[in-house]
Amino acid sequence: MARAHTITEKTNIEDVFRLLPSQKKALQKLRLVTVHDLLFHFPTRYESASQIQKIGELAPGDEAVVYGTITSIKATKAFRKKIPMTKATVKDHTGTIEVVWFHQPYIEKLVNAHQPVELRGRVGKKKSGELFMANPKVKNVATFPLVTTTPLARADIGAKDTPLMLPTYPESRGITSRWFYYALRKIFVEGVHEAMEDPIPQAILKKYNLPSQKTALVWIHEPKSEADSAAARKRFAFEEVFLIQLERMRRRRAYRENAAFEIDIDHAELKGFKTRFPFSLTESQERAIEAIIHDFRKQEPMSRLLEGDVGSGKTVVAAATSFAVVTSRPKGQDFGNLQAAVMAPTEILAHQHFNSFITLFSHLPIQIGLITGSGCKKFPSKVNPRIPTSLSRNQFLKWVENGEIPIVVGTHALIQKTVKFKHLAYVVIDEQHRFGTMQRFKLLNKKNLSAVPPARAGGAHAGQAGGIVPHLLSMTATPIPRTLALTIHGDLDLTLLSDMPPGRKEIKTYLVFPHERQYAYDEVKKELRAGRQAYVICPRIAEPDPGKQQALYAKSVVEEAKRLKEIFPGHTIGILHGKMTPHDKEAIMEYFKTKAIDILVTTSVVEVGVNVPNATVILIEGAERFGLAQLHQLRGRVLRSTHQAYCYIFSESKTKGALARLKSLKHARNGFELAEEDLKMRGAGELYGRKQWGISDIGMEAIKNIKMVEAAHTEASALIEKDAAFENHPLIKERVDAISAKMHFE
């Protein structure tokens, strides 16, 4: 260690340690710059020294963790059954053992010969008496762990340095867990952690029996027991959720400081609009509409999340509330109308919303616009009032700007600077998790050209904080467990659509193994003969490079479509994927909707919102490659009518974990139940994507603990009520500002 001054948490790592170029590059990749970053680079797991075994001491039946070097490896086929397999020999300083992986020829490409590896699995015994490991978990490691019994690895540490639990850190080429362990030891010797201020108030730590920051940092990096590491992780998980909720609550208060359009609803007109629907609204749809209408009466802007399972009717709620807005006039005016904007993540979904609104509004003299990257449309057409017409972008923008088009549907094109509104009072963002924070803010911050912020209590304009802003309704069909909703949506009121439209039948879901394929195809043929249509979902667009063995078992849209022509002769098969042009995708979907295509072979591009009521069956290839939330969304494509729907889940995997996940999809009654189950099985990070929410692995662990999340929510609410600007909590303000900046630039 080379330093010329006192080390603090803000000191750069390269000012403390002599780093090789490869180490500098690795730290940069891991986004570790300062000593503070290093202290908060937490281990992902721990090993007990007693768990690691020498190859020479293995016995049949052992569940072993072995570290060694692969001396040979080769993909081949079994002599009799011809099944693909990979065979390898692994060696440490005490002996060698044969390892075999069945149905995994890609292993040869994933691990490197003559490099250290970690093996985890059961030890078996051949008839000849030789030991072997079958299908162990394997991964490359940069070096052997801190404690192994190889003379080379033991050369630089003594018995007194042996940790009871060995931390394994997120690594990058050039830097190892061993390096992190010793670097942090030196940081602890310097006492940097003891000089750091704790962001969590002492009273909260005491109330929930959480260790202090300085204690928790030692316990998480050098635990003497599992209890130590668990207590430390609990503390840092609480801290992260607490700070995120503070950021969300502060954002909510700031948004509500703005003025919003106070909308007077004509309830008789709204009731008349709803009675024209060709179906009855569910109780939860009626409750959602009423909650939104209630918010419209306030001068502060609404911030609400409408969460509904696939097919629960969120679009109808958006349409009814949009009607209430655009049939209202700006306060104090007896002319003009307010405007509503609906933003969708894809052109397919934007067109679908446009068409849905046309269906629901066609009897009214209300113009509806569509803007995407491909062009602009308006309904009704002057030539034929029953259909939409295309028009120039300049003309479209002019009519939106002067208020002639009150309802505007679009993709990201809506947030461009050239799109200006006269009285934008209501914004609906569908599948809001697919948009970044900045994208959502850009639409919410659209300037209303003729809007004057109304006076609020005390005679001041609320708009002084940021002008008049629209009411916000975010919608999602991805069910979110309550703990996650409390954490990531602390700035939104939550409304649930908990029941399904009348007549909808539960999808019959079947898990199909290779030998059962023909049965599934026969069932699909029955549906096709009955005049129905089918989706076939594949994980990839085209066949991969033959050299990429790890991709051999992922079916592709292009090749599967060719194969299905032989299985379903006489039926029209089309393909759809993300690399097609928007025009071609729209054309294919139109062919499918009009029954010109019987079977649509596609990637997960149809995951969100696509509505083809006549499609009643979906086959999902390589289901283990999709997350449960994504599978549930895909399955929802056939829950669009009162016909019985079927979902066939094809899986090549036989692992217990994968099968358990897929079986939960089969048995879950709805998406909310499935989300809670997946949270227990896999963790929120895998289901919801921690990158989307800016939550670390350790923070995502906390999402499983409802009591912890509720406690963090309670304490955050109490603190922000007393000190909204964090004047008495400068360190908390610093941390919350950092979270806000991270989310702002996501």
PDB file of N, CA and C in Angstrom, residues 371-407:
ATOM      1  N   ILE A 371     -49.454   9.260 -33.243  1.00  0.00           N
ATOM      2  CA  ILE A 371     -48.124   9.664 -33.704  1.00  0.00           C
ATOM      3  C   ILE A 371     -47.100   8.608 -33.293  1.00  0.00           C
ATOM      4  N   THR A 372     -46.375   8.089 -34.299  1.00  0.00           N
ATOM      5  CA  THR A 372     -45.297   7.123 -34.062  1.00  0.00           C
ATOM      6  C   THR A 372     -44.121   7.508 -34.950  1.00  0.00           C
ATOM      7  N   GLY A 373     -43.064   6.757 -34.862  1.00  0.00           N
ATOM      8  CA  GLY A 373     -41.917   7.011 -35.716  1.00  0.00           C
ATOM      9  C   GLY A 373     -42.226   6.793 -37.182  1.00  0.00           C
ATOM     10  N   SER A 374     -43.303   6.060 -37.469  1.00  0.00           N
ATOM     11  CA  SER A 374     -43.653   5.733 -38.857  1.00  0.00           C
ATOM     12  C   SER A 374     -44.581   6.750 -39.505  1.00  0.00           C
ATOM     13  N   GLY A 375     -45.191   7.628 -38.702  1.00  0.00           N
ATOM     14  CA  GLY A 375     -46.100   8.601 -39.288  1.00  0.00           C
ATOM     15  C   GLY A 375     -47.219   8.994 -38.347  1.00  0.00           C
ATOM     16  N   CYS A 376     -48.177   9.763 -38.894  1.00  0.00           N
ATOM     17  CA  CYS A 376     -49.289  10.288 -38.092  1.00  0.00           C
ATOM     18  C   CYS A 376     -50.626   9.939 -38.735  1.00  0.00           C
ATOM     19  N   LYS A 377     -51.627   9.706 -37.876  1.00  0.00           N
ATOM     20  CA  LYS A 377     -52.982   9.427 -38.349  1.00  0.00           C
ATOM     21  C   LYS A 377     -53.979  10.205 -37.505  1.00  0.00           C
ATOM     22  N   LYS A 378     -55.182  10.352 -38.044  1.00  0.00           N
ATOM     23  CA  LYS A 378     -56.254  11.027 -37.323  1.00  0.00           C
ATOM     24  C   LYS A 378     -57.573  10.331 -37.627  1.00  0.00           C
ATOM     25  N   PHE A 379     -58.416  10.241 -36.601  1.00  0.00           N
ATOM     26  CA  PHE A 379     -59.782   9.742 -36.776  1.00  0.00           C
ATOM     27  C   PHE A 379     -60.743  10.821 -36.287  1.00  0.00           C
ATOM     28  N   PRO A 380     -61.828  11.078 -36.985  1.00  0.00           N
ATOM     29  CA  PRO A 380     -62.231  10.435 -38.236  1.00  0.00           C
ATOM     30  C   PRO A 380     -61.633  11.143 -39.451  1.00  0.00           C
ATOM     31  N   SER A 381     -61.673  10.471 -40.573  1.00  0.00           N
ATOM     32  CA  SER A 381     -61.253  11.063 -41.839  1.00  0.00           C
ATOM     33  C   SER A 381     -62.377  11.958 -42.362  1.00  0.00           C
ATOM     34  N   LYS A 382     -62.011  13.079 -42.968  1.00  0.00           N
ATOM     35  CA  LYS A 382     -63.032  13.966 -43.540  1.00  0.00           C
ATOM     36  C   LYS A 382     -63.727  13.310 -44.725  1.00  0.00           C
ATOM     37  N   VAL A 383     -62.992  12.485 -45.450  1.00  0.00           N
ATOM     38  CA  VAL A 383     -63.560  11.821 -46.635  1.00  0.00           C
ATOM     39  C   VAL A 383     -64.518  10.714 -46.226  1.00  0.00           C
ATOM     40  N   ASN A 384     -64.078   9.893 -45.259  1.00  0.00           N
ATOM     41  CA  ASN A 384     -64.905   8.789 -44.766  1.00  0.00           C
ATOM     42  C   ASN A 384     -64.861   8.813 -43.238  1.00  0.00           C
ATOM     43  N   PRO A 385     -65.904   9.301 -42.593  1.00  0.00           N
ATOM     44  CA  PRO A 385     -65.884   9.482 -41.135  1.00  0.00           C
ATOM     45  C   PRO A 385     -65.844   8.181 -40.338  1.00  0.00           C
ATOM     46  N   ARG A 386     -65.858   7.046 -41.011  1.00  0.00           N
ATOM     47  CA  ARG A 386     -65.824   5.765 -40.292  1.00  0.00           C
ATOM     48  C   ARG A 386     -64.424   5.175 -40.194  1.00  0.00           C
ATOM     49  N   ILE A 387     -63.448   5.814 -40.862  1.00  0.00           N
ATOM     50  CA  ILE A 387     -62.084   5.276 -40.845  1.00  0.00           C
ATOM     51  C   ILE A 387     -61.080   6.390 -40.549  1.00  0.00           C
ATOM     52  N   PRO A 388     -59.884   6.011 -40.084  1.00  0.00           N
ATOM     53  CA  PRO A 388     -58.839   7.031 -39.869  1.00  0.00           C
ATOM     54  C   PRO A 388     -58.145   7.373 -41.179  1.00  0.00           C
ATOM     55  N   THR A 389     -57.394   8.453 -41.160  1.00  0.00           N
ATOM     56  CA  THR A 389     -56.643   8.860 -42.344  1.00  0.00           C
ATOM     57  C   THR A 389     -55.229   9.259 -41.950  1.00  0.00           C
ATOM     58  N   SER A 390     -54.294   9.068 -42.854  1.00  0.00           N
ATOM     59  CA  SER A 390     -52.920   9.511 -42.615  1.00  0.00           C
ATOM     60  C   SER A 390     -52.823  10.999 -42.954  1.00  0.00           C
ATOM     61  N   LEU A 391     -51.935  11.703 -42.267  1.00  0.00           N
ATOM     62  CA  LEU A 391     -51.731  13.109 -42.571  1.00  0.00           C
ATOM     63  C   LEU A 391     -50.295  13.490 -42.280  1.00  0.00           C
ATOM     64  N   SER A 392     -49.899  14.633 -42.792  1.00  0.00           N
ATOM     65  CA  SER A 392     -48.512  15.063 -42.639  1.00  0.00           C
ATOM     66  C   SER A 392     -48.214  15.363 -41.174  1.00  0.00           C
ATOM     67  N   ARG A 393     -46.958  15.235 -40.823  1.00  0.00           N
ATOM     68  CA  ARG A 393     -46.548  15.486 -39.446  1.00  0.00           C
ATOM     69  C   ARG A 393     -46.795  16.948 -39.051  1.00  0.00           C
ATOM     70  N   ASN A 394     -46.493  17.859 -39.945  1.00  0.00           N
ATOM     71  CA  ASN A 394     -46.685  19.276 -39.647  1.00  0.00           C
ATOM     72  C   ASN A 394     -48.149  19.601 -39.372  1.00  0.00           C
ATOM     73  N   GLN A 395     -49.040  19.044 -40.185  1.00  0.00           N
ATOM     74  CA  GLN A 395     -50.472  19.290 -39.978  1.00  0.00           C
ATOM     75  C   GLN A 395     -50.940  18.679 -38.661  1.00  0.00           C
ATOM     76  N   PHE A 396     -50.457  17.475 -38.380  1.00  0.00           N
ATOM     77  CA  PHE A 396     -50.821  16.793 -37.133  1.00  0.00           C
ATOM     78  C   PHE A 396     -50.387  17.631 -35.924  1.00  0.00           C
ATOM     79  N   LEU A 397     -49.128  18.080 -35.933  1.00  0.00           N
ATOM     80  CA  LEU A 397     -48.593  18.856 -34.809  1.00  0.00           C
ATOM     81  C   LEU A 397     -49.358  20.162 -34.629  1.00  0.00           C
ATOM     82  N   LYS A 398     -49.776  20.773 -35.738  1.00  0.00           N
ATOM     83  CA  LYS A 398     -50.538  22.022 -35.674  1.00  0.00           C
ATOM     84  C   LYS A 398     -51.875  21.794 -34.980  1.00  0.00           C
ATOM     85  N   TRP A 399     -52.569  20.712 -35.326  1.00  0.00           N
ATOM     86  CA  TRP A 399     -53.886  20.438 -34.744  1.00  0.00           C
ATOM     87  C   TRP A 399     -53.794  20.035 -33.274  1.00  0.00           C
ATOM     88  N   VAL A 400     -52.696  19.367 -32.898  1.00  0.00           N
ATOM     89  CA  VAL A 400     -52.501  19.037 -31.476  1.00  0.00           C
ATOM     90  C   VAL A 400     -52.211  20.323 -30.704  1.00  0.00           C
ATOM     91  N   GLU A 401     -51.394  21.180 -31.289  1.00  0.00           N
ATOM     92  CA  GLU A 401     -50.984  22.420 -30.615  1.00  0.00           C
ATOM     93  C   GLU A 401     -52.153  23.376 -30.412  1.00  0.00           C
ATOM     94  N   ASN A 402     -53.078  23.428 -31.360  1.00  0.00           N
ATOM     95  CA  ASN A 402     -54.211  24.347 -31.177  1.00  0.00           C
ATOM     96  C   ASN A 402     -55.406  23.679 -30.493  1.00  0.00           C
ATOM     97  N   GLY A 403     -55.239  22.409 -30.103  1.00  0.00           N
ATOM     98  CA  GLY A 403     -56.276  21.732 -29.323  1.00  0.00           C
ATOM     99  C   GLY A 403     -57.352  21.050 -30.134  1.00  0.00           C
ATOM    100  N   GLU A 404     -57.253  21.061 -31.467  1.00  0.00           N
ATOM    101  CA  GLU A 404     -58.291  20.430 -32.298  1.00  0.00           C
ATOM    102  C   GLU A 404     -58.322  18.916 -32.127  1.00  0.00           C
ATOM    103  N   ILE A 405     -57.157  18.311 -31.829  1.00  0.00           N
ATOM    104  CA  ILE A 405     -57.115  16.871 -31.547  1.00  0.00           C
ATOM    105  C   ILE A 405     -56.980  16.710 -30.035  1.00  0.00           C
ATOM    106  N   PRO A 406     -58.058  16.339 -29.343  1.00  0.00           N
ATOM    107  CA  PRO A 406     -58.010  16.263 -27.881  1.00  0.00           C
ATOM    108  C   PRO A 406     -57.385  14.989 -27.325  1.00  0.00           C
ATOM    109  N   ILE A 407     -57.458  13.874 -28.079  1.00  0.00           N
ATOM    110  CA  ILE A 407     -56.874  12.612 -27.607  1.00  0.00           C
ATOM    111  C   ILE A 407     -55.727  12.243 -28.543  1.00  0.00           C
TER     112      ILE A 407
END
